[in-house]
XYZ file of C-alpha atoms in Angstrom:
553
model
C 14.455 -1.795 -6.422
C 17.333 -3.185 -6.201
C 14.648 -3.907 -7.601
C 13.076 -6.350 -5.917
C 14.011 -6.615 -3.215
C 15.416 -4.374 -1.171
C 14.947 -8.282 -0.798
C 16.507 -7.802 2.508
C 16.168 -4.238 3.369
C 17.548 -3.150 6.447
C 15.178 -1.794 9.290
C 15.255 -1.462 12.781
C 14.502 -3.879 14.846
C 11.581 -2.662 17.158
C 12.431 -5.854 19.515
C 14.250 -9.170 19.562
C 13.393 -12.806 19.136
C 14.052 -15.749 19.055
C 16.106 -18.999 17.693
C 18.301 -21.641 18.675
C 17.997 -24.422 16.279
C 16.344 -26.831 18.648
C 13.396 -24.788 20.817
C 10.023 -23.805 19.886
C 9.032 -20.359 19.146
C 6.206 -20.089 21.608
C 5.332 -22.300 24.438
C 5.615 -25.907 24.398
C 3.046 -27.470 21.888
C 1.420 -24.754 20.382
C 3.823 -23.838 17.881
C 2.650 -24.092 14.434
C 4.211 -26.195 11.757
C 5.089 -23.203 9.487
C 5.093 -19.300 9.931
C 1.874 -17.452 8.892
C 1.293 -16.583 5.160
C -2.327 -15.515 5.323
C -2.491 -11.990 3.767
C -5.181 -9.555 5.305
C -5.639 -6.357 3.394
C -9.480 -6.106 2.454
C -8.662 -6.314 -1.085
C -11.165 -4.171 -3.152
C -11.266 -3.126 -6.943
C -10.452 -0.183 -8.082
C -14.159 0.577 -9.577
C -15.330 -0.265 -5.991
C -13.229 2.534 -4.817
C -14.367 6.228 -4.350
C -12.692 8.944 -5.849
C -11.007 11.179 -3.399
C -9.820 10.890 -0.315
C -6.344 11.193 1.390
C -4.519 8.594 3.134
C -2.174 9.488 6.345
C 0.175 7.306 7.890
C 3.433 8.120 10.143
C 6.558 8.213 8.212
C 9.133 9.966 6.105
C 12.169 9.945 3.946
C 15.445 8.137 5.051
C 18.868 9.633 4.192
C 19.654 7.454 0.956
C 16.012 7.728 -0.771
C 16.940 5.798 -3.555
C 16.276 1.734 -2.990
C 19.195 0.696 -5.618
C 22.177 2.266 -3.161
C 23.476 0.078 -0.880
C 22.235 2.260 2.341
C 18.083 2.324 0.784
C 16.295 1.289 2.976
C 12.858 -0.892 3.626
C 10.912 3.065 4.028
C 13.188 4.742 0.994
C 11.550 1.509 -0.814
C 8.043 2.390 0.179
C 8.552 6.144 -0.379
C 9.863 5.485 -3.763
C 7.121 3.569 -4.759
C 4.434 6.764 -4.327
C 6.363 8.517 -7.047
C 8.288 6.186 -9.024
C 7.065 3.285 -11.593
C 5.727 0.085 -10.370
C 6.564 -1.935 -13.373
C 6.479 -5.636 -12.110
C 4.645 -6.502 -8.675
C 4.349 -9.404 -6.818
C 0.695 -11.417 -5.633
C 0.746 -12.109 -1.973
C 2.118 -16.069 -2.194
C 4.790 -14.537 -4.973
C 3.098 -14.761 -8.422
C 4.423 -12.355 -10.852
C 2.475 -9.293 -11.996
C 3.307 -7.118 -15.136
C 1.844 -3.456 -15.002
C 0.322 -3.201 -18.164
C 0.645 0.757 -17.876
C 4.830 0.472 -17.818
C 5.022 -3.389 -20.248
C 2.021 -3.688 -22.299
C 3.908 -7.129 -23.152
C 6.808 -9.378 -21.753
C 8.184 -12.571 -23.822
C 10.585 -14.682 -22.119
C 12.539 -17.417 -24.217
C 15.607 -19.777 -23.721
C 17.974 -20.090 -26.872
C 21.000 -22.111 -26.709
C 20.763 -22.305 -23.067
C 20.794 -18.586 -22.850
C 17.458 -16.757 -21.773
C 16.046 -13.701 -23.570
C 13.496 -11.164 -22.030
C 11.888 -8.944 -24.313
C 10.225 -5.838 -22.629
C 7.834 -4.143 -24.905
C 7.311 -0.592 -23.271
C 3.469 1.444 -23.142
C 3.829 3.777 -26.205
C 2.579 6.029 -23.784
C 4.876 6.158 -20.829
C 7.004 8.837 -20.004
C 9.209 10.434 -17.093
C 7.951 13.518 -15.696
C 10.188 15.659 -17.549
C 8.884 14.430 -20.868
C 11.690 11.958 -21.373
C 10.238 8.654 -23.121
C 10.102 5.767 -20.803
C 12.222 3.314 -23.299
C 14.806 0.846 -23.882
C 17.464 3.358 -22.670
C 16.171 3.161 -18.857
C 16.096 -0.213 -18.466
C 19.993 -0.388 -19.956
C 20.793 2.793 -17.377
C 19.293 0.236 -14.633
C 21.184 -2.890 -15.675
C 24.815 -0.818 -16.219
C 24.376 1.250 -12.663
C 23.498 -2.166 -11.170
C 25.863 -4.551 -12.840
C 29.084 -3.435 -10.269
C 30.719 -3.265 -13.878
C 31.746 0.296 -12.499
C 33.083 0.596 -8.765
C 31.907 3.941 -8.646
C 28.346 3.051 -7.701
C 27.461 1.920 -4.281
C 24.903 -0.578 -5.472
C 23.083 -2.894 -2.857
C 23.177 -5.836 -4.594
C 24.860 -6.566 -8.535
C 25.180 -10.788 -9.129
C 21.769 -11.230 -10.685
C 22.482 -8.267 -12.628
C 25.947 -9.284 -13.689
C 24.294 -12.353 -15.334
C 22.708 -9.718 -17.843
C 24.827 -9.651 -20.807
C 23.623 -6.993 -22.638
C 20.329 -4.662 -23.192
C 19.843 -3.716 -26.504
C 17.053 -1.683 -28.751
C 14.770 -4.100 -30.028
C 11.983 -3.223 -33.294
C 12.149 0.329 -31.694
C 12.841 2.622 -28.734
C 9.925 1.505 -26.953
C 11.303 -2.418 -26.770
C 14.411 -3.343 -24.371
C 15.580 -7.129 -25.207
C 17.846 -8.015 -22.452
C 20.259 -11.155 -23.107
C 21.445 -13.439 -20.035
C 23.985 -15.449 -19.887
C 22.582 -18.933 -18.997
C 19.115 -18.576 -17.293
C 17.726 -16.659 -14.382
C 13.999 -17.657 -12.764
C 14.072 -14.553 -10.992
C 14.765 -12.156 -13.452
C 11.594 -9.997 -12.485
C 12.759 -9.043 -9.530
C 15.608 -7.099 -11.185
C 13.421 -4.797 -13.573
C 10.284 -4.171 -10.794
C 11.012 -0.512 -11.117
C 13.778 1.320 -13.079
C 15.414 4.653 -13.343
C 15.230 7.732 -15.051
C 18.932 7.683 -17.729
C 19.662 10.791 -15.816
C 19.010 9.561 -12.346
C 21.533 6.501 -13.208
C 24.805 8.356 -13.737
C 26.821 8.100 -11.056
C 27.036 10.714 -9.168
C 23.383 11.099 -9.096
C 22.600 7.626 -8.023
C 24.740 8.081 -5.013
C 24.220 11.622 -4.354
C 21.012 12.718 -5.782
C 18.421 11.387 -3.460
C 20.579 12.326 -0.503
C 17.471 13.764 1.809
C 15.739 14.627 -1.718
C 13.055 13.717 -3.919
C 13.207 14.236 -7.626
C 9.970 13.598 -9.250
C 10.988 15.316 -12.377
C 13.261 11.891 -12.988
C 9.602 9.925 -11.584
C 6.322 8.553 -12.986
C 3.209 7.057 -11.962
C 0.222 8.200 -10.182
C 1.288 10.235 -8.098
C 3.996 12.841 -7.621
C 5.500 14.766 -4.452
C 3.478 17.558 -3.821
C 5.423 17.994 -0.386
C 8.724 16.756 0.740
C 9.366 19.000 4.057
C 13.300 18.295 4.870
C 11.774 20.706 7.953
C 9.857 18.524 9.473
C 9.940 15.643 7.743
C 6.876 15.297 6.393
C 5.718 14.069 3.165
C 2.723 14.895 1.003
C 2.067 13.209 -2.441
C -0.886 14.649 -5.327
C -1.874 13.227 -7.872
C 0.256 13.432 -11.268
C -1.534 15.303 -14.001
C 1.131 13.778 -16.509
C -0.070 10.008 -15.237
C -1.247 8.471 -18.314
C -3.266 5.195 -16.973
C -5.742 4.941 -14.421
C -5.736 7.873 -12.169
C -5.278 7.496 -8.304
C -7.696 7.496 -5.832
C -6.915 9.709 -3.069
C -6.261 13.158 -3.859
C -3.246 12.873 -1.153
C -1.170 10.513 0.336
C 0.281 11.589 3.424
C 3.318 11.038 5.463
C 3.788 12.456 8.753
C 7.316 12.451 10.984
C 6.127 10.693 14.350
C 8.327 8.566 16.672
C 7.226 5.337 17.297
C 6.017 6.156 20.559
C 3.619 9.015 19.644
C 1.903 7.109 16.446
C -0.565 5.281 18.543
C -1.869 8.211 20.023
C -1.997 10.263 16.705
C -4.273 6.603 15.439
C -6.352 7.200 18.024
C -6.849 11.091 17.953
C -8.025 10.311 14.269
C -4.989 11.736 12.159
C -3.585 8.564 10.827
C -6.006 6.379 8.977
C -3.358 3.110 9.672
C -0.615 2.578 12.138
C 1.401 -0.582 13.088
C 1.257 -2.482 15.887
C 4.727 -3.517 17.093
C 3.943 -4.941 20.203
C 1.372 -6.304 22.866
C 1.122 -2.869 24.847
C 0.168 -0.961 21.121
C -2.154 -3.841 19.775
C -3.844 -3.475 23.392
C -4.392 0.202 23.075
C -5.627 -0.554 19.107
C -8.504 -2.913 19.524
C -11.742 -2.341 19.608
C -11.530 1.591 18.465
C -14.419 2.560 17.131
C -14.458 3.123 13.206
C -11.420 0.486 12.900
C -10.158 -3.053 12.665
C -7.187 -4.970 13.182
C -5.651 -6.464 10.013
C -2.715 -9.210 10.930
C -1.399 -11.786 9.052
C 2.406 -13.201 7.562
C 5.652 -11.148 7.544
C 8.121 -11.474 4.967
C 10.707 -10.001 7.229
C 13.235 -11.698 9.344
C 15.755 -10.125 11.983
C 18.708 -11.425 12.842
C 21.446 -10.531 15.532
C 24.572 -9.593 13.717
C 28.270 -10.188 14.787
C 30.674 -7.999 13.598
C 33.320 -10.896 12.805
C 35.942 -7.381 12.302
C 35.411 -6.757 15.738
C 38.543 -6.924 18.128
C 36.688 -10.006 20.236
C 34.286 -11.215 17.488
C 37.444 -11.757 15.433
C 37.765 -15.152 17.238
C 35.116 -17.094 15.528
C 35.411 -19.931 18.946
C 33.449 -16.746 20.690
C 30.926 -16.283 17.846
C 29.796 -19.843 18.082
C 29.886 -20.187 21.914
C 27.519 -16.927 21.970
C 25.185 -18.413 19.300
C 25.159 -21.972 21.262
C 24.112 -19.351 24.272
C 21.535 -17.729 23.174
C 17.957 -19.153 23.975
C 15.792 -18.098 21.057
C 12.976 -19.487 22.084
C 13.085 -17.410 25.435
C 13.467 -14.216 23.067
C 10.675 -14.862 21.578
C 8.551 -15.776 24.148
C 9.288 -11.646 24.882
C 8.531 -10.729 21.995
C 5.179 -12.532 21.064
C 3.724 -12.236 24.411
C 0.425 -10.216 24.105
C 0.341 -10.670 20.774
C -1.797 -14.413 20.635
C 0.927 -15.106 17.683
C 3.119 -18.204 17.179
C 6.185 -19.383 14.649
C 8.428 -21.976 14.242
C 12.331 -20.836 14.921
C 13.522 -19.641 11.331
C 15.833 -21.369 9.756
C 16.639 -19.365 7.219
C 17.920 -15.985 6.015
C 16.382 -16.406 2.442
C 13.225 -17.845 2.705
C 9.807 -18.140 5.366
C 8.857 -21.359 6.437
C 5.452 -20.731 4.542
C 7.431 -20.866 1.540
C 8.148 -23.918 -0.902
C 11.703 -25.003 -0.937
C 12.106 -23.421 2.598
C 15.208 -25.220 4.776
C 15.803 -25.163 8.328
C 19.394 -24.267 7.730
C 20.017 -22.740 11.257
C 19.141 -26.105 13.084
C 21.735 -28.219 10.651
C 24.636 -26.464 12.160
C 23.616 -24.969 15.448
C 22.196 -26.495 18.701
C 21.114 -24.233 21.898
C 23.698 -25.910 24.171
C 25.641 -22.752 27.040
C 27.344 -26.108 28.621
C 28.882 -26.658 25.337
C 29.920 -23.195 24.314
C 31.764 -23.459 28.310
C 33.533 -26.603 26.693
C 34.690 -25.045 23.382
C 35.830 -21.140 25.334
C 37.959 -23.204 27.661
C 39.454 -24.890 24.653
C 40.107 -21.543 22.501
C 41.727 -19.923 26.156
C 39.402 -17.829 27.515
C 39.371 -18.425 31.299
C 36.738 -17.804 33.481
C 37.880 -15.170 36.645
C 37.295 -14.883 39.963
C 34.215 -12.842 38.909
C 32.452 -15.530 36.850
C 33.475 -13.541 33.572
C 36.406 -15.333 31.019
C 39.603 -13.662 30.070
C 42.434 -14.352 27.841
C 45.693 -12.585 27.755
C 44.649 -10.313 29.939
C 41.318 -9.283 28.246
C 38.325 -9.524 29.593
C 35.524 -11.362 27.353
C 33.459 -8.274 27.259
C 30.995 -7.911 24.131
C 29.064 -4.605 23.065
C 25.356 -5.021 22.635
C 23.915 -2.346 20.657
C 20.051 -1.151 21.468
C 18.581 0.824 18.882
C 15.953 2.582 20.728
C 14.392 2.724 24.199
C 11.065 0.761 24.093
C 10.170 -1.986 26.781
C 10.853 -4.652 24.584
C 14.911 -3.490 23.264
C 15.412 -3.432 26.872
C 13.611 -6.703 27.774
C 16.044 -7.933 25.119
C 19.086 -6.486 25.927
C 18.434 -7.698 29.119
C 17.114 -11.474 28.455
C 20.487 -11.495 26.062
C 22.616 -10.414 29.066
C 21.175 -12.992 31.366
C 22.164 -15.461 29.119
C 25.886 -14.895 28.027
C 26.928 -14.017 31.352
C 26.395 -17.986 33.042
C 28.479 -18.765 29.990
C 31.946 -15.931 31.289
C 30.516 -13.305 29.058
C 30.167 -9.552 29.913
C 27.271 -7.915 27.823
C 27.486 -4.090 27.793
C 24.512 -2.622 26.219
C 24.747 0.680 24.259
C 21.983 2.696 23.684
C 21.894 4.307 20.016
C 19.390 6.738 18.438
C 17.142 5.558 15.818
C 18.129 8.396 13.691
C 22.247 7.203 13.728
C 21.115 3.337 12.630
C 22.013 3.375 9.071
C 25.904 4.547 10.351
C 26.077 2.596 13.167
C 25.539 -0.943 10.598
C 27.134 0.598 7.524
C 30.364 1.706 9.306
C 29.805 -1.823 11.041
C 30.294 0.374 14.503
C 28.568 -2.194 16.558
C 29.901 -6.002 18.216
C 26.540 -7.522 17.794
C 23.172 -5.703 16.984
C 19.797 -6.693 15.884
C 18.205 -5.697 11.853
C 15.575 -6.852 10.364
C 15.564 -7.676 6.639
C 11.978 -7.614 4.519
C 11.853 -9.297 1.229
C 10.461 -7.583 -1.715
C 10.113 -10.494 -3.736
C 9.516 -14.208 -2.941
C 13.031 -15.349 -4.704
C 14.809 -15.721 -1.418
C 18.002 -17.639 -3.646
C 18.584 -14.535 -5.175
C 19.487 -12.869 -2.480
C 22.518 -15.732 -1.144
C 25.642 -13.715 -2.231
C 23.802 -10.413 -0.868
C 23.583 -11.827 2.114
C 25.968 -13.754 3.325
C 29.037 -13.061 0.038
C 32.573 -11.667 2.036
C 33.208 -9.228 -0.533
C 29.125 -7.914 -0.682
C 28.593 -4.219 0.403
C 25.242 -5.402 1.875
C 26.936 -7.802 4.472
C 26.709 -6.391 7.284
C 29.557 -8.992 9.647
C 32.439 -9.018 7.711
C 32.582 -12.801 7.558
C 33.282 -15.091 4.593
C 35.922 -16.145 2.218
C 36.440 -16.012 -1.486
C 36.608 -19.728 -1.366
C 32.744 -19.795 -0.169
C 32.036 -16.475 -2.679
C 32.831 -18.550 -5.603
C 30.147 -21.460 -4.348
C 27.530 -18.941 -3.172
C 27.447 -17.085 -7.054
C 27.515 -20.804 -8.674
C 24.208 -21.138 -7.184
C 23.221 -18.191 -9.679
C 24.194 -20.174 -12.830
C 21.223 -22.767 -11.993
C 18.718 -22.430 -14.334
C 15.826 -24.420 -12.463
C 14.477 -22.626 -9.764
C 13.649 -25.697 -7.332
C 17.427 -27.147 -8.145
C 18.881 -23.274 -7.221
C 16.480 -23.092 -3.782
C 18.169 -26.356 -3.436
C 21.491 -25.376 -4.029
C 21.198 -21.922 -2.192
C 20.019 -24.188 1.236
C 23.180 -26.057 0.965
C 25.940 -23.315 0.765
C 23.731 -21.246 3.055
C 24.393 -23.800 5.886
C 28.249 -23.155 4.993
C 27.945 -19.715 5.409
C 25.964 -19.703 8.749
C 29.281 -22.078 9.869
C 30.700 -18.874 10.317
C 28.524 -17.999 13.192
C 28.065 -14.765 12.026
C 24.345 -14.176 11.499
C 21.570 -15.840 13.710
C 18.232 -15.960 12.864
C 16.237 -14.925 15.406
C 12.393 -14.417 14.182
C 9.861 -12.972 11.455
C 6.737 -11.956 13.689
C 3.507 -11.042 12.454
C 1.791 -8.324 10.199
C -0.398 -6.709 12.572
C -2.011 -2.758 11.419
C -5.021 -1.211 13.069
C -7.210 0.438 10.177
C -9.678 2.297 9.514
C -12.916 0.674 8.458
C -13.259 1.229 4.345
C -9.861 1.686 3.701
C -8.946 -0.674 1.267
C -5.935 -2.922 0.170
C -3.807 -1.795 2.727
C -2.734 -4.316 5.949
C -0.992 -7.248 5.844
C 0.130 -7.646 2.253
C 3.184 -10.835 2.472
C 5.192 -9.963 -1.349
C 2.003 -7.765 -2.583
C 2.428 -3.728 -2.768
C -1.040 -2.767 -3.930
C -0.400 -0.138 -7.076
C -0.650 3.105 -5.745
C -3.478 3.984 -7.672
C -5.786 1.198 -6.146
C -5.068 2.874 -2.750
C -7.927 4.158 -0.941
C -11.538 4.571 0.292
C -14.528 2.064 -0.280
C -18.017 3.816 -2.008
């Protein structure tokens, strides 16, 4: 999805945490060196699996249900995957895995300093419809990804612009795609692919609008529900699947809010549910007939600053806000209950648990409200007679906004308050709605606001110009220049990965010199599950194939 990744998919944070730079992420002493990366999804293979079975869990579609567009999202990604090809997937520490049912063969070569990928396609797969599964969908990919056409709202297009052509190889059934220069990552462009008809245009911005279209799909499964009623979801098995065949009979998604999928776990109509936070993990121990499953998260969330803003313009108030905010205090919030500890992140683009991982944050930014005093007295905002800084007139009053109503967004919202207000600055908290998230940050109608990003694939360099590029549809701040553009996509012409992690750790200290983006924590993994069902849990870059889904003999 974007192939990959939805590398940093947007979602909601649940809560806040923490980061300055300089504190720990738990108390004093007991952070660990490194975030978690242990994976815990009682792996099981598929001939140890019964046949039958369904599998419930709360959820449902999101607006844009296609993971390419710039608005997918981390649950279009995971809906997507029930009905659409899993070509390329990822072990838990990031190894790459090709589906033999979608490439019965990949060869990768470097000529001339230019790498080749040759995709030889199953003879047998096929969309749906009936239309071959061949060379011509992996072009439609590249070409609606490429940003060659401004037309489509793709989420992310450098890696794909390095692509310089796909072509027919011995037959319809090979794709050789040509690069110019040499891309590590490559795999995380092609991990799942769309139907020639789903890639015009107007259907990959339009199409999957509050829809499903399984008749472009393939895999496993395909929608046997999709209830724009109630939101509910409800996927069969495919009877044109042509490897293995699922599982479950069903895989079920049912429209909860957060609040009411604990109970619904416990009542015995979800088989897994997620435990955001030390009240739910409480409730989910020790349930008869289940288990907690925790480990790693490749997520972080971040609080945004909308550098358009009116007051967030300045970037002297950006900083002084950053230097203000005690992460380590947030995150004490947010892991208390929870017996779980992290390091500050550092990094937009990579974990901690991660090779080539940076503290970038702590290279430019030190927790320090004296010093952000200092440097709003220098830029001319004045404190008044109420404690809170003004300049020309204007009070230094920054919107906060919550997106939901649980105990911890407002713990948050007020821990963040507490802080900036010492410092002269007014936080006014608005509440939002879940449901209006996705045009709240894509309209950027926010000052600063909390998102969470989950990486789809371990190639966090990738994702640089996605993240932090001035002119990238994904950003959601508004900062940057061309000037640092043109050194974020040089990073993309490095052929060695290690020398590109490198590289990417360098410019991304440049770009978080903008004070846009702060890093504020990862969290754990942490599901309550019911006993037998297997690979599902805490999974790091590994999303089990659909068909290996389900209930232990």
């Amino acid at each position: 999805m974007p192939v990959a990744l939805i590398a940093a998919i947007s979602v909601t944070a649940t809560a806040c945490e923490s980061s300055s730079g300089d504190g720990a992420g738990t108390e004093a002493g007991s952070t660990p060196a490194a975030a978690s990366g242990a994976a815990d999804y009682h792996p099981t293979p598929y001939d140890k699996l019964k046949d039958g079975g369904t599998y419930t869990t709360a959820g449902t579609f999101d607006d844009q249900g296609n993971p390419f567009h710039v608005n997918g999202t981390l649950q279009a990604t995971r809906v997507w995957a029930w009905y659409n090809a899993n070509a390329i997937t990822f072990s838990p520490t990031g190894e790459v895995r090709y589906n033999p049912d979608y490439f019965s063969d990949v060869k990768v070569s470097v000529e001339g300093g230019d790498q080749k990928v040759v995709l030889t396609i199953n003879e047998k797969a096929v969309f749906n419809d009936g239309t071959p599964i061949d060379w011509t969908a992996i072009k439609a990919t590249w070409k609606a990804n490429n940003g060659s056409d401004e037309d489509y709202a793709a989420s992310t297009t450098d890696q794909y612009r390095q692509i310089t052509g796909v072509g027919r190889g011995k037959n319809d059934k090979q794709a050789v795609i040509t690069f110019k220069g040499v891309n590590a990552s490559w795999p995380s462009l092609f991990t799942t692919f769309l139907h020639p008809k789903a890639a015009k245009v107007d259907n990959f911005n339009k199409a999957y609008v509050k829809k499903a279209h399984p008749e472009w799909g393939a895999g496993p499964y395909t929608v046997g529900k999709w209830d724009t009623h109630s939101g509910n979801i409800t996927f069969v098995r495919n009877p044109k699947w042509w490897g293995r065949k699922g599982r479950l009979v069903k895989r079920v998604y049912v429209n909860l809010e957060q609040t009411a999928q604990v109970n619904a776990f416990k009542n015995g109509q979800l088989d897994s549910v997620t435990a955001v936070d030390a009240e739910s993990l409480k409730q989910l121990k020790g349930l008869k007939g289940t288990e907690i499953r925790s480990g790693g998260s490749p997520f972080v969330y971040s609080l945004y600053f909308n550098a358009k803003s009116a007051v967030l313009g300045d970037k002297a108030v950006r900083k002084a806000i950053q230097e203000s905010v005690d992460r380590s205090q947030l995150a004490k919030i947010q892991f208390q209950g929870l017996d779980y500890g992290e390091p500050l992140p550092g990094s937009a683009l990579l974990y901690s648990f991660q090779k080539g991982y940076a503290d970038n944050v702590s290279a430019v930014l030190k927790y320090g409200p004296d010093r952000a005093k200092k440097e709003l007295d220098a830029a001319g905002w004045k404190p008044g007679s109420d404690g809170i800084r003004a300049k020309d007139g204007k009070q230094l009053e920054v919107g906060y906004t919550m997106v939901g109503d649980e105990p911890l967004d407002k713990a948050t919202a007020g821990a963040l308050a507490a802080m900036l207000k010492p410092v002269g600055v007014r936080l006014s908290v608005k509440k939002a709605d879940p449901a209006d998230w996705a045009g709240i940050v894509n309209e950027r109608k926010f000052d600063l606001i909390i998102s969470g990003n989950r990486s789809m694939d371990p190639f966090g360099a990738r994702y640089l110009c996605e993240t932090y590029c001035s002119d990238s549809d994904s950003g959601l701040t508004g900062a940057g220049s061309p000037e640092l553009d043109k050194e974020i996509r040089a990073t993309s012409d490095i052929a060695d990965p290690d020398k590109q992690t490198a590289a990417a750790n360098k410019v991304e200290r440049k770009a978080l010199q903008d004070y846009a983006r702060l890093p504020l924590y990862s969290g754990p993994s942490t599901y309550s599950v019911k006993k037998g069902l297997a690979n599902v849990g805490a999974t790091i870059f590994y999303n089990p194939l659909p068909e290996t889904v389900g209930w232990e003999k």
